[in-house]
Amino acid sequence: TDMGSVKQSIGKLAIQTLKNTEDIEWIKENMVTKNDHNKVMTALDEVLHIVRRSDEERVVMNARLDRLDAQKADKTEVERLR
């Protein structure tokens, strides 16, 4: 019975080892590599740069429009006073 128990334990270990090997292979195939991660981060940095630049342009454009509105209001006020 002792030998049967040892054989059974070895069988269980062999099965678990095969399962672990399959799991490791699956992980290696599906996990993100450092290179993949760097590519994603670089792309996100580029998108963030574009969004920030667009936001800055929007702020500048709004300031210009505010000045134009103020100039138009001043001109309208001057014409009204004439």
PDB file of C-alpha atoms in Angstrom, residues 6 14 18 24-25 28 31 50 56 60 70 74 77:
ATOM      1  CA  VAL A   6       3.726   6.848  -3.563  1.00  0.00           C
ATOM      2  CA  ALA A  14       2.748  14.856 -12.678  1.00  0.00           C
ATOM      3  CA  LEU A  18       1.364  19.473 -16.620  1.00  0.00           C
ATOM      4  CA  ILE A  24       2.356  29.179 -17.604  1.00  0.00           C
ATOM      5  CA  GLU A  25       2.254  28.848 -21.398  1.00  0.00           C
ATOM      6  CA  LYS A  28       3.208  33.840 -21.484  1.00  0.00           C
ATOM      7  CA  MET A  31       0.339  38.721 -20.769  1.00  0.00           C
ATOM      8  CA  ILE A  50      -2.792  66.528 -28.275  1.00  0.00           C
ATOM      9  CA  GLU A  56      -4.691  75.476 -24.609  1.00  0.00           C
ATOM     10  CA  VAL A  60      -6.592  81.236 -26.188  1.00  0.00           C
ATOM     11  CA  ALA A  70     -15.635  93.601 -25.502  1.00  0.00           C
ATOM     12  CA  ASP A  74     -17.348  99.338 -26.651  1.00  0.00           C
ATOM     13  CA  GLU A  77     -21.612 101.987 -26.746  1.00  0.00           C
TER      14      GLU A  77
END
